PDB file of C-alpha atoms in Angstrom:
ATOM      1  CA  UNK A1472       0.000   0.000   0.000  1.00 86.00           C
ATOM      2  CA  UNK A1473       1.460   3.880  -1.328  1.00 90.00           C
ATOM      3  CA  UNK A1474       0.232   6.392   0.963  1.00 93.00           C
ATOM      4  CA  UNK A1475      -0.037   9.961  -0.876  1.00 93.00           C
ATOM      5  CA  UNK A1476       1.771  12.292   0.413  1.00 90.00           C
ATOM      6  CA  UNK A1477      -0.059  14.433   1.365  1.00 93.00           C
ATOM      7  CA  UNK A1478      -3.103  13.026   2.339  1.00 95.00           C
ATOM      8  CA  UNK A1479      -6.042  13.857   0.704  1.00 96.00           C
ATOM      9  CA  UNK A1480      -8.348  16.405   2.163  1.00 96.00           C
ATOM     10  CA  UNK A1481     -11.040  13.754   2.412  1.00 97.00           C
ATOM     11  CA  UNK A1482      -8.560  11.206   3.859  1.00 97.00           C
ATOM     12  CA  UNK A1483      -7.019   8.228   2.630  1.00 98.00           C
ATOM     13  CA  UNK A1484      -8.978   5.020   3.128  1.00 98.00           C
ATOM     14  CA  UNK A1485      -7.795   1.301   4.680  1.00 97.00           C
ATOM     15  CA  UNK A1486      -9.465  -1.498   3.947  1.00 96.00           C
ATOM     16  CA  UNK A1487     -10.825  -3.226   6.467  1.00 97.00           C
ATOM     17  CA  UNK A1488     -12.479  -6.868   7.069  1.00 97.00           C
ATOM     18  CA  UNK A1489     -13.702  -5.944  10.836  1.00 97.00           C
ATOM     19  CA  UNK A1490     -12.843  -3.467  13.550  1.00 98.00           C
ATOM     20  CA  UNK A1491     -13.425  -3.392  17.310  1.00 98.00           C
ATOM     21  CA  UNK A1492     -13.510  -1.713  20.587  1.00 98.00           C
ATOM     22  CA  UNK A1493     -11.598  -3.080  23.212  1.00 97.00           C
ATOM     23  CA  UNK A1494      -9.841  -3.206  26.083  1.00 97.00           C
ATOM     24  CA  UNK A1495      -6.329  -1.624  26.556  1.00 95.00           C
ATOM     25  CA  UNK A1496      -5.537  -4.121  28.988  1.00 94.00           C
ATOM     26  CA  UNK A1497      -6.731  -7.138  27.250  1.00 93.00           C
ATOM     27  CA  UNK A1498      -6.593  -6.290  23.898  1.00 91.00           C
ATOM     28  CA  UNK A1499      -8.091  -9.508  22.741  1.00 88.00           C
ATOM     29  CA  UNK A1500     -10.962  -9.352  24.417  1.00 93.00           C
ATOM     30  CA  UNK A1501     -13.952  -7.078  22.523  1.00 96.00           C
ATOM     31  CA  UNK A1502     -16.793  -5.270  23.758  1.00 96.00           C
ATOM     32  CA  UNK A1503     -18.250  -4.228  20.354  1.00 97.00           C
ATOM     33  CA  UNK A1504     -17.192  -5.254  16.690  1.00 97.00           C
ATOM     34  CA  UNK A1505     -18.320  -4.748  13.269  1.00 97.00           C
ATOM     35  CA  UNK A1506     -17.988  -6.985  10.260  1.00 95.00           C
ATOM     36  CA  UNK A1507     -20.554  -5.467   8.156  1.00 97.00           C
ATOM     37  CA  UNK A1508     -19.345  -1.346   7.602  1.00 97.00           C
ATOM     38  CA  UNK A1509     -15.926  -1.308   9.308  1.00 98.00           C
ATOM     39  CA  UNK A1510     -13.812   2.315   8.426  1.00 97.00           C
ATOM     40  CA  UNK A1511     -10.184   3.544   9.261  1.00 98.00           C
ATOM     41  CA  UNK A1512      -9.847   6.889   7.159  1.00 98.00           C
ATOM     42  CA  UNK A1513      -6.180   8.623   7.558  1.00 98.00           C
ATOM     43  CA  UNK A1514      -5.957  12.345   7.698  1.00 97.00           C
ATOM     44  CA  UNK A1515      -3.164  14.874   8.115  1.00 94.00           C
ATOM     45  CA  UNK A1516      -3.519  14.931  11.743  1.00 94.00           C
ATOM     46  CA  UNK A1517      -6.492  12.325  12.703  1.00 96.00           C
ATOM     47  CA  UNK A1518      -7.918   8.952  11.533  1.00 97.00           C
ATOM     48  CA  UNK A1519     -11.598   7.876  11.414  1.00 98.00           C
ATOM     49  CA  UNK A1520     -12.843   4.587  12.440  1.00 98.00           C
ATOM     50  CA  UNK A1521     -15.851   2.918  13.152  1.00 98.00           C
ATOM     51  CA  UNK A1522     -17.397   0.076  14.677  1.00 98.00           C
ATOM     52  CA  UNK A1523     -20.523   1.152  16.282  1.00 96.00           C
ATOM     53  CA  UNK A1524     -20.141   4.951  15.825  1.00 97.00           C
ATOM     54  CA  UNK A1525     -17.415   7.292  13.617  1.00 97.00           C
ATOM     55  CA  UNK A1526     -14.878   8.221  15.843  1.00 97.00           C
ATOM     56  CA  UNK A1527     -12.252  10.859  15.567  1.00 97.00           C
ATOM     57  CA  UNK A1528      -8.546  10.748  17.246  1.00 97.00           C
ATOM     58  CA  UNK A1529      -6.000  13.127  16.583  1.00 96.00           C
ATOM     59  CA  UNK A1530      -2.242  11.409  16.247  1.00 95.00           C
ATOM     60  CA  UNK A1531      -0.855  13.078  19.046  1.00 94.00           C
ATOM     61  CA  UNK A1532      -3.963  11.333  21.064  1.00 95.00           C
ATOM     62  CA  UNK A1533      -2.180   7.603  20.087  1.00 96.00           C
ATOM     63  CA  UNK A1534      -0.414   6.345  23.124  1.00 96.00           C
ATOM     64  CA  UNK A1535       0.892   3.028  21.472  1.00 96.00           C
ATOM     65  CA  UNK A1536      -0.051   1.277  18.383  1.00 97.00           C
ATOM     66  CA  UNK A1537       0.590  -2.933  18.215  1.00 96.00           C
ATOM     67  CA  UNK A1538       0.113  -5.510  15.968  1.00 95.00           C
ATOM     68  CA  UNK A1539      -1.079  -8.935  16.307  1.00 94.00           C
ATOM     69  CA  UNK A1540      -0.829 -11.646  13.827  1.00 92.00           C
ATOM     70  CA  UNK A1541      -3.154 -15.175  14.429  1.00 86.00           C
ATOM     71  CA  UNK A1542      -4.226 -17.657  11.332  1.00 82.00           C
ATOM     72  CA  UNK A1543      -5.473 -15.511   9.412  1.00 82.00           C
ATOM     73  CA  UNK A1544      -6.080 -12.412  10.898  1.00 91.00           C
ATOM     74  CA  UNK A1545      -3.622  -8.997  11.260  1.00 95.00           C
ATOM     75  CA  UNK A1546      -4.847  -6.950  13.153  1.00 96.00           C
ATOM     76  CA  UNK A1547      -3.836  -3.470  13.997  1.00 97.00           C
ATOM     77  CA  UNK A1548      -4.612  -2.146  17.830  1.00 97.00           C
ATOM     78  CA  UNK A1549      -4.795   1.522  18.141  1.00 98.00           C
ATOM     79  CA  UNK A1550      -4.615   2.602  21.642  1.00 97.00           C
ATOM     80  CA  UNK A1551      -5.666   5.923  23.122  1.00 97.00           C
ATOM     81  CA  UNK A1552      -4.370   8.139  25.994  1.00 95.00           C
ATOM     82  CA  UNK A1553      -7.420   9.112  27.090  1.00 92.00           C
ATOM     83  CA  UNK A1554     -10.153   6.201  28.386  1.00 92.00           C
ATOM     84  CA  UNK A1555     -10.009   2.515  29.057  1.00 96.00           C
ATOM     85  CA  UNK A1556     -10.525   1.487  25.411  1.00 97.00           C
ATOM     86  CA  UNK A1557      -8.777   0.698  22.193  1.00 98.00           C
ATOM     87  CA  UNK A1558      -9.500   0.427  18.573  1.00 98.00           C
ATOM     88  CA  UNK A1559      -8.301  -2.591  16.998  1.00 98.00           C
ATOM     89  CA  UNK A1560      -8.864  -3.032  13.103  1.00 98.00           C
ATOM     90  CA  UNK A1561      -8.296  -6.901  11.578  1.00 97.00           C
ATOM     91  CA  UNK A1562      -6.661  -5.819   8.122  1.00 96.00           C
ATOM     92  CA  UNK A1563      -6.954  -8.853   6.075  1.00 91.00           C
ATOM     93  CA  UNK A1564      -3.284  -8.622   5.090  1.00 92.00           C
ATOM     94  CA  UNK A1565       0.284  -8.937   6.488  1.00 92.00           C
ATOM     95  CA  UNK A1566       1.538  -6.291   3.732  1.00 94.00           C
ATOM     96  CA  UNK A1567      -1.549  -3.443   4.740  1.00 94.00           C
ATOM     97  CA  UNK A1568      -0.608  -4.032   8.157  1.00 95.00           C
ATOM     98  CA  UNK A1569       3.258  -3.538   7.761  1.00 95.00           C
ATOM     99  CA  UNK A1570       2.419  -0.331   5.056  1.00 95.00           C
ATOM    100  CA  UNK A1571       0.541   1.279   8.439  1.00 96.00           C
ATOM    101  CA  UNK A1572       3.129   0.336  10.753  1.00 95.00           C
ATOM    102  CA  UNK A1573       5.468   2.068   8.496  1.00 94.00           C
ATOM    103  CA  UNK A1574       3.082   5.232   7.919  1.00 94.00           C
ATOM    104  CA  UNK A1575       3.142   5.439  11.795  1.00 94.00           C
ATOM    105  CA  UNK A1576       6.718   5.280  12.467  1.00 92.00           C
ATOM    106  CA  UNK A1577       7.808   7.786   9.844  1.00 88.00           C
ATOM    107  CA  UNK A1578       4.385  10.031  10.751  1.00 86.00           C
ATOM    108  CA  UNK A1579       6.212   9.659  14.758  1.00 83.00           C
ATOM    109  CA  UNK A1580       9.764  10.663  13.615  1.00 81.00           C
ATOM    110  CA  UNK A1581       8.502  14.079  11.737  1.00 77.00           C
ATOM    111  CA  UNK A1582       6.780  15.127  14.285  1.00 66.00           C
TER     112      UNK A1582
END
């Protein structure tokens, strides 16, 4: 996956197969999900997502993002510094999920 640089004004969209809301201490375990309409959208200086509602978080609101790889899912766990929750997107693919592990760690060192 390219990423434009920069993003469009109307974000960049990830694919997604499901995302959920979970807990930051047990990441694994979900208290909502969504296979039907899933969204991560990347912006300048947010993303979107979705599982039960839209949801914005700025960048500098991302305490730690993880991966987690399991049969076939790779999933990408966006945790926040406010709250006892976590967004956690299963991305389908090993390659989307190392191309947003990337975006991150360059998007951390210019800033």
């Amino acid at each position: 996956m390219i990423f434009p640089k920069p993003l469009p004004p109307g974000g960049f969209p990830i694919a997604v197969r499901s995302s959920f809301t979970v807990f930051k201490r047990f990441p694994l375990l979900a208290i909502a999900s969504n296979n039907l309409a899933p969204r991560l959208i990347l912006f300048e200086d947010r993303l979107e997502h979705r599982v039960i509602t839209t949801q914005r978080h700025l960048y500098a609101n991302i305490e730690q993002i993880d991966a987690r790889l399991s049969f076939a899912t790779h999933s990408i766990i966006f945790y926040w510094r406010d709250g006892p929750f976590a967004f956690s997107a299963n991305l389908g693919a090993v390659e989307s999920q190392l191309s947003l592990l990337i975006f991150f760690a360059r998007a951390a060192r210019s800033a």
